[in-house]
Short mmCIF file of C-alpha atoms in Angstrom, two decimals:
data_model
loop_
_atom_site.label_atom_id
_atom_site.label_comp_id
_atom_site.label_asym_id
_atom_site.label_seq_id
_atom_site.Cartn_x
_atom_site.Cartn_y
_atom_site.Cartn_z
CA ARG A 1 10.75 -3.62 16.31
CA LYS A 2 8.81 -2.91 12.74
CA GLU A 3 5.26 -2.85 13.09
CA VAL A 4 4.96 -5.36 10.21
CA GLU A 5 7.69 -7.62 9.21
CA GLN A 6 8.38 -9.89 6.35
CA ASP A 7 11.10 -11.78 4.98
CA PRO A 8 12.33 -10.16 1.95
CA GLY A 9 13.40 -13.09 0.20
CA PRO A 10 13.77 -13.65 -2.80
CA PHE A 11 12.23 -16.89 -2.85
CA ASN A 12 13.19 -18.69 -6.16
CA VAL A 13 11.09 -21.55 -6.99
CA PRO A 14 10.20 -23.82 -10.09
CA GLU A 15 7.05 -23.68 -11.61
CA GLY A 16 4.42 -26.04 -10.01
CA ALA A 17 5.77 -25.53 -6.42
CA THR A 18 3.95 -24.56 -3.29
CA VAL A 19 5.53 -21.56 -1.44
CA ALA A 20 4.62 -19.97 1.70
CA PHE A 21 5.14 -16.57 3.03
CA ASN A 22 4.72 -15.22 6.66
CA CYS A 23 4.24 -11.90 8.11
CA THR A 24 4.39 -10.75 11.83
CA TYR A 25 2.77 -7.61 13.32
CA SER A 26 3.51 -6.23 16.72
CA ASN A 27 -0.09 -4.58 17.62
CA SER A 28 -1.99 -7.16 19.13
CA ALA A 29 -4.92 -4.99 18.62
CA SER A 30 -4.65 -5.00 14.61
CA GLN A 31 -8.00 -5.00 13.04
CA SER A 32 -7.54 -5.94 9.49
CA PHE A 33 -5.19 -7.97 7.21
CA PHE A 34 -4.52 -7.95 3.62
CA TRP A 35 -2.26 -9.26 1.06
CA TYR A 36 -1.11 -7.09 -1.86
CA ARG A 37 0.68 -8.00 -4.89
CA GLN A 38 3.01 -5.59 -6.50
CA ASP A 39 4.73 -6.24 -9.91
CA CYS A 40 7.79 -4.56 -10.82
CA ARG A 41 7.53 -0.76 -10.94
CA LYS A 42 3.58 -1.07 -10.88
CA GLU A 43 1.21 -0.16 -8.37
CA PRO A 44 -0.06 -2.58 -5.42
CA LYS A 45 -3.15 -4.38 -6.14
CA LEU A 46 -5.22 -6.27 -3.67
CA LEU A 47 -4.62 -10.11 -3.73
CA MET A 48 -6.83 -11.20 -0.93
CA SER A 49 -8.25 -10.23 2.36
CA VAL A 50 -7.37 -12.45 5.37
CA TYR A 51 -10.19 -13.34 7.86
CA SER A 52 -9.72 -15.05 11.10
CA SER A 53 -11.29 -18.32 9.86
CA GLY A 54 -8.83 -18.23 6.97
CA ASN A 55 -9.73 -17.91 3.33
CA GLU A 56 -8.99 -19.44 0.07
CA ASP A 57 -9.11 -17.91 -3.61
CA GLY A 58 -7.71 -20.61 -6.21
CA ARG A 59 -4.36 -21.28 -5.63
CA PHE A 60 -4.07 -18.75 -2.96
CA THR A 61 -4.78 -19.56 0.92
CA ALA A 62 -4.39 -16.84 3.42
CA GLN A 63 -4.22 -17.69 7.33
CA LEU A 64 -4.34 -15.44 10.40
CA ASN A 65 -3.02 -16.62 13.69
CA ARG A 66 -3.87 -13.81 16.33
CA ALA A 67 -2.16 -15.66 19.13
CA SER A 68 1.01 -15.62 17.27
CA GLN A 69 0.44 -12.27 15.52
CA TYR A 70 1.24 -13.54 12.22
CA ILE A 71 -0.57 -14.02 8.69
CA SER A 72 0.44 -16.34 6.27
CA LEU A 73 0.08 -16.82 2.50
CA LEU A 74 0.36 -20.06 0.77
CA ILE A 75 0.66 -20.24 -3.09
CA ARG A 76 0.16 -23.70 -4.73
CA ASP A 77 1.21 -24.78 -8.24
CA SER A 78 3.25 -21.72 -8.91
CA LYS A 79 2.92 -19.98 -12.21
CA LEU A 80 5.58 -17.78 -13.96
CA SER A 81 2.77 -15.14 -13.56
CA ASP A 82 3.11 -15.24 -9.81
CA SER A 83 6.55 -13.60 -9.95
CA ALA A 84 6.14 -10.45 -8.00
CA THR A 85 6.55 -8.71 -4.78
CA TYR A 86 4.05 -9.66 -2.14
CA LEU A 87 3.00 -7.12 0.38
CA CYS A 88 1.41 -7.89 3.82
CA VAL A 89 -0.87 -5.05 5.17
CA VAL A 90 -2.14 -4.28 8.55
CA ILE A 91 -4.81 -1.79 9.85
CA PRO A 92 -4.30 -1.39 13.63
CA ARG A 93 -7.67 -0.73 15.29
CA THR A 94 -5.89 1.76 17.62
CA GLY A 95 -4.44 3.58 14.48
CA GLY A 96 -7.78 4.30 13.01
CA PHE A 97 -7.33 4.83 9.22
CA LYS A 98 -3.60 4.13 9.14
CA THR A 99 -2.41 1.40 6.94
CA ILE A 100 0.84 -0.27 7.54
CA PHE A 101 2.65 -2.20 4.82
CA GLY A 102 5.53 -4.78 5.19
CA ALA A 103 8.56 -4.23 3.23
CA GLY A 104 7.22 -7.10 0.78
CA THR A 105 8.66 -10.47 -0.06
CA ARG A 106 9.79 -10.84 -3.67
CA LEU A 107 8.99 -14.40 -5.45
CA PHE A 108 10.51 -15.43 -8.62
CA VAL A 109 8.99 -18.48 -10.37
CA LYS A 110 11.19 -19.86 -12.93
CA ALA A 111 10.50 -22.48 -15.80
CA ASP B 1 -15.00 2.66 -15.02
CA ALA B 2 -12.01 4.64 -14.45
CA GLY B 3 -9.55 3.79 -11.99
CA VAL B 4 -7.45 5.96 -9.81
CA THR B 5 -5.33 8.56 -12.06
CA GLN B 6 -2.30 10.50 -11.06
CA SER B 7 -0.16 13.08 -12.26
CA PRO B 8 2.50 13.54 -13.50
CA THR B 9 3.99 10.15 -14.06
CA HIS B 10 7.56 11.48 -13.49
CA LEU B 11 9.02 14.49 -12.09
CA ILE B 12 12.62 15.72 -11.42
CA LYS B 13 13.13 18.54 -9.04
CA THR B 14 16.28 19.92 -7.06
CA ARG B 15 16.73 20.17 -3.41
CA GLY B 16 15.08 23.17 -1.76
CA GLN B 17 12.30 23.14 -4.47
CA GLN B 18 8.46 22.69 -3.89
CA VAL B 19 6.34 20.03 -5.75
CA THR B 20 2.44 19.33 -6.04
CA LEU B 21 1.34 15.87 -6.93
CA ARG B 22 -2.26 15.35 -7.95
CA CYS B 23 -4.57 12.47 -7.54
CA SER B 24 -8.24 11.52 -8.81
CA PRO B 25 -9.99 8.79 -6.89
CA LYS B 26 -11.80 5.83 -8.56
CA SER B 27 -15.26 6.76 -9.52
CA GLY B 28 -17.54 6.46 -6.30
CA HIS B 29 -14.71 6.76 -3.94
CA ASP B 30 -14.71 9.47 -1.43
CA THR B 31 -11.42 8.83 0.63
CA VAL B 32 -7.84 9.31 -0.69
CA SER B 33 -4.61 8.39 1.16
CA TRP B 34 -1.10 9.12 0.19
CA TYR B 35 2.09 6.71 0.43
CA GLN B 36 5.71 7.27 -0.36
CA GLN B 37 7.47 3.92 -1.34
CA ALA B 38 11.33 4.08 -1.53
CA LEU B 39 13.08 1.58 -3.46
CA GLY B 40 13.07 -1.80 -2.03
CA GLN B 41 10.58 -0.85 0.70
CA GLY B 42 6.85 -1.00 1.04
CA PRO B 43 4.58 1.94 0.83
CA GLN B 44 4.97 4.37 3.74
CA PHE B 45 1.46 6.12 4.92
CA ILE B 46 1.67 9.80 4.58
CA PHE B 47 -1.96 10.93 5.37
CA GLN B 48 -5.51 10.30 4.40
CA TYR B 49 -8.07 12.66 3.18
CA TYR B 50 -11.88 12.52 3.78
CA GLU B 51 -14.53 15.25 3.69
CA GLU B 52 -11.90 17.41 2.55
CA GLU B 53 -9.92 16.84 5.88
CA GLU B 54 -6.70 15.22 6.95
CA ARG B 55 -8.04 12.31 8.68
CA GLN B 56 -4.95 10.54 10.05
CA ARG B 57 -1.18 11.36 9.55
CA GLY B 58 1.75 9.02 9.52
CA ASN B 59 5.15 9.77 10.49
CA PHE B 60 6.14 12.72 7.98
CA PRO B 61 7.31 16.05 8.73
CA ASP B 62 5.10 19.27 8.22
CA ARG B 63 6.92 19.75 4.74
CA PHE B 64 4.41 17.25 3.44
CA SER B 65 0.88 18.84 3.35
CA GLY B 66 -2.21 17.65 1.23
CA HIS B 67 -5.48 18.94 0.13
CA GLN B 68 -8.84 17.26 -0.98
CA PHE B 69 -11.39 19.18 -3.09
CA PRO B 70 -15.03 18.74 -3.18
CA ASN B 71 -14.95 16.51 -6.17
CA TYR B 72 -12.73 14.00 -3.89
CA SER B 73 -9.60 14.57 -5.91
CA SER B 74 -6.44 15.42 -3.89
CA GLU B 75 -3.02 16.98 -3.91
CA LEU B 76 -0.03 16.29 -1.99
CA ASN B 77 2.55 19.09 -1.71
CA VAL B 78 6.04 18.65 -0.38
CA ASN B 79 8.30 21.70 0.33
CA ALA B 80 11.92 22.04 0.87
CA LEU B 81 12.75 18.90 -1.06
CA LEU B 82 15.54 16.86 0.23
CA LEU B 83 17.49 13.98 -1.67
CA GLY B 84 15.51 11.35 0.51
CA ASP B 85 12.34 12.60 -0.77
CA SER B 86 13.07 10.76 -3.86
CA ALA B 87 10.61 7.77 -4.23
CA LEU B 88 7.33 6.65 -5.94
CA TYR B 89 4.39 8.35 -4.54
CA LEU B 90 1.36 6.50 -4.65
CA CYS B 91 -2.22 7.55 -4.06
CA ALA B 92 -4.90 5.34 -3.25
CA SER B 93 -8.75 5.52 -2.85
CA SER B 94 -11.51 3.56 -1.08
CA SER B 95 -14.98 4.02 0.22
CA PRO B 96 -16.07 3.39 3.50
CA LYS B 97 -19.48 2.47 2.01
CA ASP B 98 -17.80 -0.56 0.41
CA ARG B 99 -19.30 -3.74 1.40
CA GLY B 100 -17.31 -6.94 2.20
CA VAL B 101 -13.87 -5.63 2.07
CA TYR B 102 -13.17 -3.22 4.72
CA ASN B 103 -10.87 -0.60 3.83
CA GLU B 104 -9.92 -1.92 0.37
CA GLN B 105 -7.76 0.56 -1.47
CA PHE B 106 -7.33 0.89 -5.15
CA PHE B 107 -3.79 2.26 -5.91
CA GLY B 108 -3.17 4.71 -8.85
CA PRO B 109 -0.05 4.01 -11.03
CA GLY B 110 2.17 6.45 -9.04
CA THR B 111 4.23 9.51 -9.44
CA ARG B 112 8.12 8.94 -9.43
CA LEU B 113 9.87 11.92 -8.00
CA THR B 114 13.61 12.46 -8.20
CA VAL B 115 15.14 15.09 -6.18
CA LEU B 116 18.80 16.06 -7.46
#
């Protein structure tokens, strides 16, 4: 089993739609969680951190479910500019400084 | 404020050769991590450097080695290149002193390595 797993997609949604991605992780002691966004042939950029209490940043909401070992990202009112690959990132407590990326979920938002 | 820079942007090598990639961290950052990203995959952690020492290593063979200099810049060396080493190599910097966001990493644009 992979340490971090994501549905690769692609998710094809119309503008204005709400879309949700999940990401599961295998190490129950994992410490920190993030969502990164990567545009085609560009470097990953931090989208948001994921806190135990959940957090929201504009149209984006991230949730953490430690009991089921998954994190989620919800995008409301999708824009064309949201088209990208969304990478789930886990930092395992026992792993120290190692950062584990999922393979990413591709999102295409169409007009 | 300069972000993370990497050089070169593209590189073509043949099997068996050696390559050195370079990274300058974001201003104020003292920690550098290297990642390999194959097409269609997420970045895979190679190793992290802090205070000029390798602090942690991922599942990569000894052919992959690195160095960090006193100015916090870093090099990634790959010996005896294989076809499978073709990938985008990303450098990311961070600072353990950052408040609010634990281990937030800022990535450079990457070096695209092609091994023929």
